[in-house]
Amino acid sequence: MSYPFEKLHHICIAVRDIEEKMRYFESIGIGPWTEYPPLAEYTEIDTPNIDGFMNLRYVQAMIGDIELQLVQPSSEFDSPQKRFLDTCGEGVYHIGFVVDDVNKGETVLKERGLKVISRGRRPDQSGFDYFDTRKEGGVTLLIRKSATQVK
């Protein structure tokens, strides 16, 4: 029953100033930070606002086997991440899990009654799905299959 929530991959914090937060985390020993691969590599995108999605900035740092992500939404374009910041302030926006087949994971979670907030796929069918679980679970959940997982 736990599939697709079997393998925690990352925790993502929404921030207003990503440079400031990277400096802070590095000052306490979390880092180094790297830019997330370009969002333009997604060829299939279903999101509330494509401009908002394309103007998100992500960075990532490893803490053991778990990735810590920071996301800074554009102040110009609407996105779920921007709405979260405007409503809740900075904090954990989503928790991400890695799956072997993101399409299968999406199907399973839809069958469990979860609603997709946004999704994206690369040509190799790696990609992500955000699920609307904030009201019931207190946080948005995400499943993903990275391009590096594809064999």
CSV table of C-alpha atoms in Angstrom, one decimal, residues 14 16 73 78-93 134-135:
chain,number,residue,atom,x,y,z
A,14,ALA,CA,10.0,27.8,-0.7
A,16,ARG,CA,11.9,34.6,-1.2
A,73,PRO,CA,9.2,31.6,-7.5
A,78,ASP,CA,1.6,33.1,-10.6
A,79,SER,CA,2.6,29.6,-9.4
A,80,PRO,CA,1.6,27.3,-6.6
A,81,GLN,CA,4.9,28.0,-5.0
A,82,LYS,CA,4.3,31.8,-5.1
A,83,ARG,CA,0.8,31.3,-3.7
A,84,PHE,CA,2.3,29.2,-0.9
A,85,LEU,CA,4.8,32.0,0.0
A,86,ASP,CA,2.2,34.7,-0.2
A,87,THR,CA,-0.2,32.7,2.1
A,88,CYS,CA,2.1,30.8,4.5
A,89,GLY,CA,5.5,32.5,4.2
A,90,GLU,CA,8.7,30.6,3.8
A,91,GLY,CA,8.8,27.0,4.7
A,92,VAL,CA,8.5,23.4,3.5
A,93,TYR,CA,6.5,23.5,0.3
A,134,ARG,CA,-1.9,20.4,1.7
A,135,LYS,CA,-5.3,20.6,3.4
